[in-house]
mmCIF file of C-alpha atoms and ligand atoms in Angstrom:
data_model
loop_
_atom_site.group_PDB
_atom_site.id
_atom_site.type_symbol
_atom_site.label_atom_id
_atom_site.label_comp_id
_atom_site.label_asym_id
_atom_site.label_seq_id
_atom_site.Cartn_x
_atom_site.Cartn_y
_atom_site.Cartn_z
ATOM 1 C CA MET A 44 -20.289 3.158 6.409
ATOM 2 C CA THR A 45 -17.374 3.713 8.748
ATOM 3 C CA ALA A 46 -15.397 6.874 9.342
ATOM 4 C CA LEU A 47 -12.714 5.414 7.063
ATOM 5 C CA ASP A 48 -15.080 4.383 4.276
ATOM 6 C CA GLY A 49 -13.191 3.855 1.027
ATOM 7 C CA LEU A 50 -9.727 3.665 2.638
ATOM 8 C CA GLY A 51 -7.633 1.264 0.555
ATOM 9 C CA TYR A 52 -5.943 -1.951 1.741
ATOM 10 C CA ALA A 53 -7.069 -1.533 5.372
ATOM 11 C CA PHE A 54 -9.834 -4.122 5.784
ATOM 12 C CA ASP A 55 -8.030 -7.475 5.858
ATOM 13 C CA PRO A 56 -10.675 -10.174 6.563
ATOM 14 C CA LEU A 57 -8.176 -12.955 7.308
ATOM 15 C CA ASP A 58 -7.336 -14.923 10.395
ATOM 16 C CA ARG A 59 -3.620 -15.015 9.597
ATOM 17 C CA ALA A 60 -3.354 -18.412 11.357
ATOM 18 C CA SER A 61 0.281 -17.742 12.232
ATOM 19 C CA TYR A 62 0.191 -20.705 14.645
ATOM 20 C CA LEU A 63 0.026 -23.015 11.587
ATOM 21 C CA ARG A 64 3.052 -21.584 9.797
ATOM 22 C CA GLU A 65 5.600 -23.967 11.371
ATOM 23 C CA ASP A 66 3.378 -27.027 10.777
ATOM 24 C CA ALA A 67 4.133 -28.132 7.212
ATOM 25 C CA SER A 68 1.635 -31.000 7.248
ATOM 26 C CA ALA A 69 -1.185 -28.710 8.446
ATOM 27 C CA VAL A 70 -0.325 -26.237 5.670
ATOM 28 C CA ALA A 71 -0.335 -29.100 3.127
ATOM 29 C CA ARG A 72 -3.782 -30.197 4.365
ATOM 30 C CA LEU A 73 -5.090 -26.637 3.958
ATOM 31 C CA ARG A 74 -3.608 -26.506 0.458
ATOM 32 C CA ALA A 75 -5.457 -29.718 -0.474
ATOM 33 C CA ARG A 76 -8.876 -28.410 0.573
ATOM 34 C CA PRO A 77 -11.312 -27.877 -2.325
ATOM 35 C CA ASP A 78 -12.199 -24.425 -1.006
ATOM 36 C CA ALA A 79 -8.540 -23.287 -0.907
ATOM 37 C CA ARG A 80 -7.870 -20.180 -2.991
ATOM 38 C CA VAL A 81 -4.796 -18.300 -4.140
ATOM 39 C CA VAL A 82 -3.945 -14.683 -4.876
ATOM 40 C CA LEU A 83 -1.588 -14.555 -7.863
ATOM 41 C CA ILE A 84 1.133 -11.939 -8.291
ATOM 42 C CA ALA A 85 3.510 -11.670 -11.244
ATOM 43 C CA ARG A 86 6.185 -8.976 -11.548
ATOM 44 C CA ASP A 87 4.627 -7.062 -8.613
ATOM 45 C CA MET A 88 1.205 -6.967 -10.275
ATOM 46 C CA PRO A 89 -1.981 -8.842 -9.320
ATOM 47 C CA VAL A 90 -3.371 -11.389 -11.785
ATOM 48 C CA LEU A 91 -7.175 -11.268 -11.697
ATOM 49 C CA GLY A 92 -9.778 -13.591 -13.172
ATOM 50 C CA LYS A 93 -12.387 -12.063 -15.485
ATOM 51 C CA ALA A 94 -15.776 -13.114 -14.094
ATOM 52 C CA ALA A 95 -19.275 -12.192 -15.255
ATOM 53 C CA THR A 96 -19.633 -10.003 -12.158
ATOM 54 C CA GLY A 97 -16.264 -8.244 -12.488
ATOM 55 C CA LEU A 98 -12.660 -9.026 -11.624
ATOM 56 C CA GLU A 99 -11.939 -11.947 -9.292
ATOM 57 C CA PRO A 100 -8.730 -11.926 -7.201
ATOM 58 C CA LEU A 101 -9.236 -15.320 -5.523
ATOM 59 C CA MET A 102 -8.549 -18.289 -7.780
ATOM 60 C CA PRO A 103 -8.338 -22.090 -7.445
ATOM 61 C CA LEU A 104 -4.860 -23.335 -6.523
ATOM 62 C CA ALA A 105 -4.733 -25.370 -9.736
ATOM 63 C CA GLU A 106 -4.052 -22.063 -11.528
ATOM 64 C CA VAL A 107 -0.553 -21.973 -9.995
ATOM 65 C CA GLU A 108 0.449 -25.151 -11.841
ATOM 66 C CA ALA A 109 -1.499 -24.143 -14.967
ATOM 67 C CA LEU A 110 0.601 -20.970 -15.129
ATOM 68 C CA GLY A 111 3.939 -22.726 -14.786
ATOM 69 C CA GLY A 112 4.350 -22.933 -11.006
ATOM 70 C CA ALA A 113 5.344 -20.377 -8.382
ATOM 71 C CA ARG A 114 8.692 -18.932 -7.310
ATOM 72 C CA VAL A 115 7.262 -18.458 -3.823
ATOM 73 C CA GLU A 116 4.079 -19.602 -2.136
ATOM 74 C CA ALA A 117 2.852 -18.349 1.246
ATOM 75 C CA LEU A 118 -0.133 -19.061 3.493
ATOM 76 C CA LEU A 119 -1.906 -15.718 3.916
ATOM 77 C CA GLY A 120 -4.532 -17.077 6.330
ATOM 78 C CA ARG A 121 -8.154 -18.205 6.480
ATOM 79 C CA LEU A 122 -11.316 -16.395 5.433
ATOM 80 C CA PRO A 123 -14.154 -16.042 8.008
ATOM 81 C CA GLY A 124 -15.766 -19.260 6.677
ATOM 82 C CA GLY A 125 -12.466 -21.133 7.125
ATOM 83 C CA ALA A 126 -11.340 -21.306 3.491
ATOM 84 C CA PRO A 127 -7.541 -21.024 3.317
ATOM 85 C CA VAL A 128 -5.972 -18.334 1.144
ATOM 86 C CA PHE A 129 -2.459 -18.589 -0.270
ATOM 87 C CA ALA A 130 -0.337 -16.072 -2.155
ATOM 88 C CA ALA A 131 1.793 -17.176 -5.084
ATOM 89 C CA LEU A 132 4.505 -15.341 -6.972
ATOM 90 C CA LEU A 133 4.488 -16.609 -10.549
ATOM 91 C CA ASN A 134 7.700 -17.013 -12.493
ATOM 92 C CA ASP A 135 8.554 -13.841 -14.417
ATOM 93 C CA ASP A 136 8.361 -15.679 -17.745
ATOM 94 C CA ALA A 137 4.677 -16.531 -17.182
ATOM 95 C CA VAL A 138 4.043 -12.925 -18.196
ATOM 96 C CA VAL A 139 4.949 -10.928 -21.282
ATOM 97 C CA GLU A 140 4.911 -7.203 -21.948
ATOM 98 C CA GLN A 141 2.818 -5.982 -24.869
ATOM 99 C CA SER A 142 1.837 -2.640 -26.269
ATOM 100 C CA ASP A 143 -1.777 -1.692 -25.708
ATOM 101 C CA ALA A 144 -3.502 0.648 -28.120
ATOM 102 C CA SER A 145 -6.975 0.158 -26.652
ATOM 103 C CA ASP A 146 -7.235 3.649 -25.168
ATOM 104 C CA GLY A 147 -5.444 5.479 -27.949
ATOM 105 C CA PHE A 148 -1.971 5.541 -26.407
ATOM 106 C CA LEU A 149 -0.017 3.591 -28.977
ATOM 107 C CA ASP A 150 3.134 3.066 -26.912
ATOM 108 C CA ARG A 151 1.526 2.124 -23.602
ATOM 109 C CA ARG A 152 2.981 -1.156 -22.258
ATOM 110 C CA VAL A 153 0.874 -3.703 -20.395
ATOM 111 C CA LEU A 154 1.621 -7.107 -18.872
ATOM 112 C CA VAL A 155 -0.380 -10.058 -20.180
ATOM 113 C CA ILE A 156 -0.413 -13.820 -19.697
ATOM 114 C CA PRO A 157 -0.116 -15.403 -23.169
ATOM 115 C CA GLY A 158 -3.101 -17.484 -24.235
ATOM 116 C CA ARG A 159 -5.165 -16.562 -21.170
ATOM 117 C CA ASN A 160 -7.805 -14.035 -22.211
ATOM 118 C CA ASP A 161 -9.727 -15.008 -19.051
ATOM 119 C CA LEU A 162 -7.038 -13.358 -16.881
ATOM 120 C CA LYS A 163 -6.196 -9.683 -16.532
ATOM 121 C CA MET A 164 -3.218 -7.971 -14.896
ATOM 122 C CA VAL A 165 -4.013 -4.677 -13.197
ATOM 123 C CA ASP A 166 -1.770 -2.558 -10.969
ATOM 124 C CA LEU A 167 -2.874 -2.396 -7.351
ATOM 125 C CA ARG A 168 -3.278 1.395 -7.225
ATOM 126 C CA SER A 169 -5.806 1.250 -10.062
ATOM 127 C CA ILE A 170 -7.617 -1.655 -8.381
ATOM 128 C CA ALA A 171 -8.068 0.321 -5.149
ATOM 129 C CA SER A 172 -8.722 3.774 -6.594
ATOM 130 C CA GLY A 173 -11.131 2.385 -9.177
ATOM 131 C CA GLY A 174 -12.923 0.099 -6.707
ATOM 132 C CA LEU A 175 -12.332 -2.790 -9.131
ATOM 133 C CA VAL A 176 -12.603 -5.425 -6.370
ATOM 134 C CA PRO A 177 -14.284 -5.254 -2.921
ATOM 135 C CA PRO A 178 -12.259 -3.600 -0.090
ATOM 136 C CA ALA A 179 -11.533 -6.861 1.781
ATOM 137 C CA GLU A 180 -10.100 -8.439 -1.347
ATOM 138 C CA THR A 181 -8.029 -5.336 -2.045
ATOM 139 C CA SER A 182 -6.479 -5.942 1.380
ATOM 140 C CA LEU A 183 -5.644 -9.556 0.463
ATOM 141 C CA LEU A 184 -3.940 -8.329 -2.691
ATOM 142 C CA ALA A 185 -1.991 -5.766 -0.664
ATOM 143 C CA SER A 186 -0.732 -8.394 1.793
ATOM 144 C CA ALA A 187 0.252 -10.718 -1.046
ATOM 145 C CA LYS A 188 1.974 -7.998 -3.067
ATOM 146 C CA ALA A 189 3.996 -6.640 -0.130
ATOM 147 C CA LEU A 190 5.067 -10.090 1.085
ATOM 148 C CA LEU A 191 5.963 -11.405 -2.367
ATOM 149 C CA ALA A 192 7.789 -8.221 -3.395
ATOM 150 C CA TRP A 193 10.019 -8.803 -0.355
ATOM 151 C CA HIS A 194 10.696 -12.416 -1.387
ATOM 152 C CA ALA A 195 11.363 -11.403 -4.981
ATOM 153 C CA ARG A 196 14.204 -9.085 -3.896
ATOM 154 C CA ARG A 197 15.638 -10.924 -0.886
ATOM 155 C CA GLY A 198 16.856 -14.176 -2.370
ATOM 156 C CA PHE A 199 20.299 -13.798 -0.797
ATOM 157 C CA CYS A 200 21.344 -13.479 2.834
ATOM 158 C CA SER A 201 22.118 -9.883 3.794
ATOM 159 C CA ASN A 202 24.559 -11.222 6.407
ATOM 160 C CA CYS A 203 26.750 -13.598 4.359
ATOM 161 C CA GLY A 204 25.527 -13.466 0.758
ATOM 162 C CA ALA A 205 24.405 -17.113 0.438
ATOM 163 C CA ARG A 206 21.169 -18.023 -1.333
ATOM 164 C CA THR A 207 18.332 -18.275 1.223
ATOM 165 C CA GLY A 208 15.420 -20.719 1.459
ATOM 166 C CA ILE A 209 11.792 -20.207 2.480
ATOM 167 C CA GLY A 210 10.407 -21.094 5.924
ATOM 168 C CA ALA A 211 7.333 -20.517 8.097
ATOM 169 C CA ALA A 212 4.873 -21.062 5.224
ATOM 170 C CA GLY A 213 6.350 -18.113 3.340
ATOM 171 C CA TRP A 214 6.839 -15.723 6.278
ATOM 172 C CA ARG A 215 10.591 -16.195 6.751
ATOM 173 C CA ARG A 216 13.749 -16.669 4.699
ATOM 174 C CA GLU A 217 16.471 -18.832 6.176
ATOM 175 C CA CYS A 218 20.173 -18.860 5.422
ATOM 176 C CA PRO A 219 21.660 -22.386 5.146
ATOM 177 C CA ASN A 220 25.196 -20.979 5.468
ATOM 178 C CA CYS A 221 25.161 -18.681 8.526
ATOM 179 C CA GLY A 222 21.802 -19.698 9.995
ATOM 180 C CA MET A 223 20.338 -16.193 10.020
ATOM 181 C CA HIS A 224 16.574 -15.816 9.759
ATOM 182 C CA HIS A 225 15.149 -12.927 7.737
ATOM 183 C CA PHE A 226 11.597 -11.624 8.153
ATOM 184 C CA PRO A 227 9.354 -9.604 5.793
ATOM 185 C CA ARG A 228 9.844 -5.860 6.136
ATOM 186 C CA THR A 229 7.256 -3.181 6.788
ATOM 187 C CA ASP A 230 8.554 0.373 6.436
ATOM 188 C CA PRO A 231 6.761 2.923 8.644
ATOM 189 C CA VAL A 232 5.858 6.282 7.106
ATOM 190 C CA VAL A 233 4.390 9.163 9.066
ATOM 191 C CA ILE A 234 1.700 11.183 7.291
ATOM 192 C CA MET A 235 0.419 14.151 9.196
ATOM 193 C CA LEU A 236 -1.748 17.197 9.185
ATOM 194 C CA ALA A 237 -0.331 20.181 11.029
ATOM 195 C CA THR A 238 -3.192 22.335 12.279
ATOM 196 C CA ASP A 239 -3.580 25.701 13.963
ATOM 197 C CA GLY A 240 -7.143 26.672 14.871
ATOM 198 C CA ASP A 241 -9.108 26.928 11.642
ATOM 199 C CA SER A 242 -6.081 26.369 9.384
ATOM 200 C CA CYS A 243 -4.185 23.294 8.287
ATOM 201 C CA LEU A 244 -0.917 22.893 6.421
ATOM 202 C CA LEU A 245 -0.990 21.096 3.055
ATOM 203 C CA GLY A 246 1.696 20.593 0.447
ATOM 204 C CA ARG A 247 2.072 19.266 -3.051
ATOM 205 C CA GLN A 248 4.787 17.184 -4.672
ATOM 206 C CA PRO A 249 5.547 17.822 -8.358
ATOM 207 C CA ARG A 250 4.257 14.316 -9.256
ATOM 208 C CA PHE A 251 0.766 14.955 -7.769
ATOM 209 C CA PRO A 252 -2.219 15.411 -10.106
ATOM 210 C CA LYS A 253 -2.657 19.055 -11.101
ATOM 211 C CA GLY A 254 -4.127 21.147 -8.279
ATOM 212 C CA MET A 255 -4.006 18.419 -5.625
ATOM 213 C CA TYR A 256 -2.681 19.231 -2.149
ATOM 214 C CA SER A 257 -2.150 16.638 0.573
ATOM 215 C CA ALA A 258 -0.834 16.026 4.072
ATOM 216 C CA LEU A 259 2.954 16.034 4.445
ATOM 217 C CA ALA A 260 4.658 12.652 4.833
ATOM 218 C CA GLY A 261 8.022 10.975 5.276
ATOM 219 C CA PHE A 262 9.794 7.810 6.392
ATOM 220 C CA LEU A 263 10.413 7.169 10.070
ATOM 221 C CA GLU A 264 14.146 6.936 10.770
ATOM 222 C CA PRO A 265 15.895 4.418 13.044
ATOM 223 C CA GLY A 266 15.758 5.543 16.672
ATOM 224 C CA GLU A 267 12.824 7.933 16.230
ATOM 225 C CA THR A 268 9.447 7.879 17.910
ATOM 226 C CA ILE A 269 6.401 8.498 15.728
ATOM 227 C CA GLU A 270 5.961 11.880 17.419
ATOM 228 C CA GLN A 271 9.561 12.927 16.709
ATOM 229 C CA ALA A 272 9.310 11.837 13.062
ATOM 230 C CA VAL A 273 6.086 13.839 12.627
ATOM 231 C CA ARG A 274 7.675 17.007 14.041
ATOM 232 C CA ARG A 275 10.921 16.552 12.071
ATOM 233 C CA GLU A 276 9.212 15.944 8.719
ATOM 234 C CA ILE A 277 6.923 18.966 9.064
ATOM 235 C CA LEU A 278 9.854 21.166 10.096
ATOM 236 C CA GLU A 279 12.096 19.915 7.255
ATOM 237 C CA GLU A 280 9.480 20.227 4.533
ATOM 238 C CA SER A 281 7.724 23.438 5.597
ATOM 239 C CA GLY A 282 9.748 25.133 8.354
ATOM 240 C CA VAL A 283 6.722 24.948 10.687
ATOM 241 C CA ALA A 284 7.439 23.890 14.296
ATOM 242 C CA CYS A 285 4.924 21.575 15.990
ATOM 243 C CA GLY A 286 4.162 20.485 19.544
ATOM 244 C CA ALA A 287 1.531 17.915 20.530
ATOM 245 C CA VAL A 288 1.075 14.973 18.139
ATOM 246 C CA ARG A 289 -2.083 12.853 18.135
ATOM 247 C CA TYR A 290 -2.497 9.466 16.409
ATOM 248 C CA PHE A 291 -5.421 9.150 13.976
ATOM 249 C CA ALA A 292 -5.344 5.823 12.056
ATOM 250 C CA SER A 293 -3.003 3.751 9.913
ATOM 251 C CA GLN A 294 -3.037 2.201 6.445
ATOM 252 C CA PRO A 295 -0.985 -0.559 4.818
ATOM 253 C CA TRP A 296 0.577 0.928 1.670
ATOM 254 C CA PRO A 297 1.971 -1.880 -0.500
ATOM 255 C CA PHE A 298 4.306 0.263 -2.684
ATOM 256 C CA PRO A 299 6.308 -1.745 -1.936
ATOM 257 C CA SER A 300 5.649 -2.441 1.757
ATOM 258 C CA SER A 301 4.947 0.624 3.886
ATOM 259 C CA LEU A 302 2.614 1.380 6.742
ATOM 260 C CA MET A 303 1.193 4.911 6.679
ATOM 261 C CA ILE A 304 0.788 6.220 10.237
ATOM 262 C CA GLY A 305 -1.713 9.074 10.178
ATOM 263 C CA CYS A 306 -1.365 11.812 12.831
ATOM 264 C CA PHE A 307 -2.418 15.344 13.681
ATOM 265 C CA ALA A 308 0.206 17.815 14.879
ATOM 266 C CA GLN A 309 -0.394 21.069 16.750
ATOM 267 C CA ALA A 310 1.504 23.835 14.953
ATOM 268 C CA GLU A 311 3.477 26.259 17.121
ATOM 269 C CA SER A 312 4.605 28.570 14.320
ATOM 270 C CA ARG A 313 2.998 29.842 11.092
ATOM 271 C CA ARG A 314 5.798 30.933 8.774
ATOM 272 C CA VAL A 315 6.198 28.475 5.866
ATOM 273 C CA THR A 316 9.573 27.861 4.188
ATOM 274 C CA VAL A 317 9.053 25.236 1.495
ATOM 275 C CA ASP A 318 11.695 22.527 0.959
ATOM 276 C CA ARG A 319 11.836 22.780 -2.848
ATOM 277 C CA ILE A 320 13.576 19.422 -3.190
ATOM 278 C CA GLU A 321 10.621 17.569 -1.626
ATOM 279 C CA LEU A 322 7.718 19.876 -2.436
ATOM 280 C CA GLU A 323 6.468 22.172 -5.167
ATOM 281 C CA ASP A 324 4.407 24.168 -2.666
ATOM 282 C CA ALA A 325 3.152 24.132 0.920
ATOM 283 C CA ARG A 326 0.799 26.609 2.560
ATOM 284 C CA TRP A 327 -1.934 27.098 5.110
ATOM 285 C CA PHE A 328 -5.537 26.455 4.074
ATOM 286 C CA GLU A 329 -8.657 27.624 5.900
ATOM 287 C CA ARG A 330 -11.265 25.034 6.906
ATOM 288 C CA ASP A 331 -13.888 26.293 4.415
ATOM 289 C CA GLU A 332 -11.397 26.092 1.562
ATOM 290 C CA VAL A 333 -10.446 22.531 2.541
ATOM 291 C CA ARG A 334 -14.120 21.506 2.579
ATOM 292 C CA ALA A 335 -14.471 22.881 -0.947
ATOM 293 C CA MET A 336 -11.409 20.872 -2.038
ATOM 294 C CA LEU A 337 -12.834 17.662 -0.538
ATOM 295 C CA GLU A 338 -16.169 18.288 -2.241
ATOM 296 C CA LYS A 339 -14.512 19.143 -5.584
ATOM 297 C CA ARG A 340 -16.036 22.637 -5.732
ATOM 298 C CA HIS A 341 -12.926 24.755 -5.117
ATOM 299 C CA PRO A 342 -13.078 27.895 -7.330
ATOM 300 C CA GLU A 343 -9.463 27.439 -8.505
ATOM 301 C CA GLY A 344 -9.899 23.697 -9.059
ATOM 302 C CA LEU A 345 -7.719 22.688 -6.103
ATOM 303 C CA SER A 346 -8.420 19.231 -4.678
ATOM 304 C CA ALA A 347 -7.595 16.822 -1.852
ATOM 305 C CA PRO A 348 -6.551 13.147 -2.198
ATOM 306 C CA VAL A 349 -9.132 10.466 -3.021
ATOM 307 C CA PRO A 350 -10.755 8.323 -0.262
ATOM 308 C CA MET A 351 -8.466 5.326 -0.912
ATOM 309 C CA ALA A 352 -5.617 7.336 0.696
ATOM 310 C CA ILE A 353 -5.397 7.964 4.441
ATOM 311 C CA ALA A 354 -4.566 11.628 3.748
ATOM 312 C CA HIS A 355 -8.160 12.080 2.561
ATOM 313 C CA HIS A 356 -9.508 10.830 5.892
ATOM 314 C CA LEU A 357 -7.073 12.878 7.981
ATOM 315 C CA ILE A 358 -8.054 16.029 6.116
ATOM 316 C CA LYS A 359 -11.783 15.182 6.124
ATOM 317 C CA SER A 360 -11.778 14.419 9.842
ATOM 318 C CA TRP A 361 -10.207 17.793 10.628
ATOM 319 C CA ALA A 362 -12.377 19.682 8.109
ATOM 320 C CA GLY A 363 -15.489 18.218 9.742
ATOM 321 C CA GLY A 364 -14.399 19.742 13.015
HETATM 322 ZN ZN1 ZN B 167 23.773 -16.067 5.749
#
């Protein structure tokens, strides 16, 4: 058990082996190893093998060809024992959309791979929140999904418009026309808990599950420090001014490719003015009330986010004193 037990996507076991990315023959030798494995993504969703023990995200590389080849393949790195792991983006037509009536919702749509009842497509949020695969493997899926989502949408040069090719074992796109190199994006998001003594500031977005309150969050803007973004987002969303900002921990958030930067902020004012465009509500909560929300025993049924989200750990850390 660590302090961040249950946090999703944050326990990548790989040596990313970035020194091998420019060496095509070394990558080819890794690909030929019998212990090489691949993480499959199709239409932004992981493809998992159904094993006797549960769902299996790491599959033999032969599956790539069996499923019609890949649009993009990338070397993710090597597992602690040395086995190489690749990520492959299957062609969109490897997958079809079907209606699924299995849980009573007649018009629910699911993605399936025709003729392959031994494979299952599951969205990555459900995999992490449901603990459907071990944490380290959830991290592999997150890396693969974020990287391949970038490839899937960046086929053309943003400088000149020409079609780009793939370099650096899947970690770069290169323009044959203007020569520009393009690298996978990570979008930083600040997520922060404003505190004042025994109170903390929580808000809820309309899309949250009923009764759930969380830490405020927002995208970092060009030219901002993390500290400035934390203060600006809290002020914009709640009207509360903050001073000192302290870093807590971070979490990859592959929807599509963010990094959540968790912080605490010292509030310097109390009056809350909710930004109704961003939030349904925001208010101060006392420490005892927050503990009840974390432990799912709040008298009004209010709750905090689940452990797969960094907001849970920010709030829990503060609530524990
Ligand atoms: Zn170009």
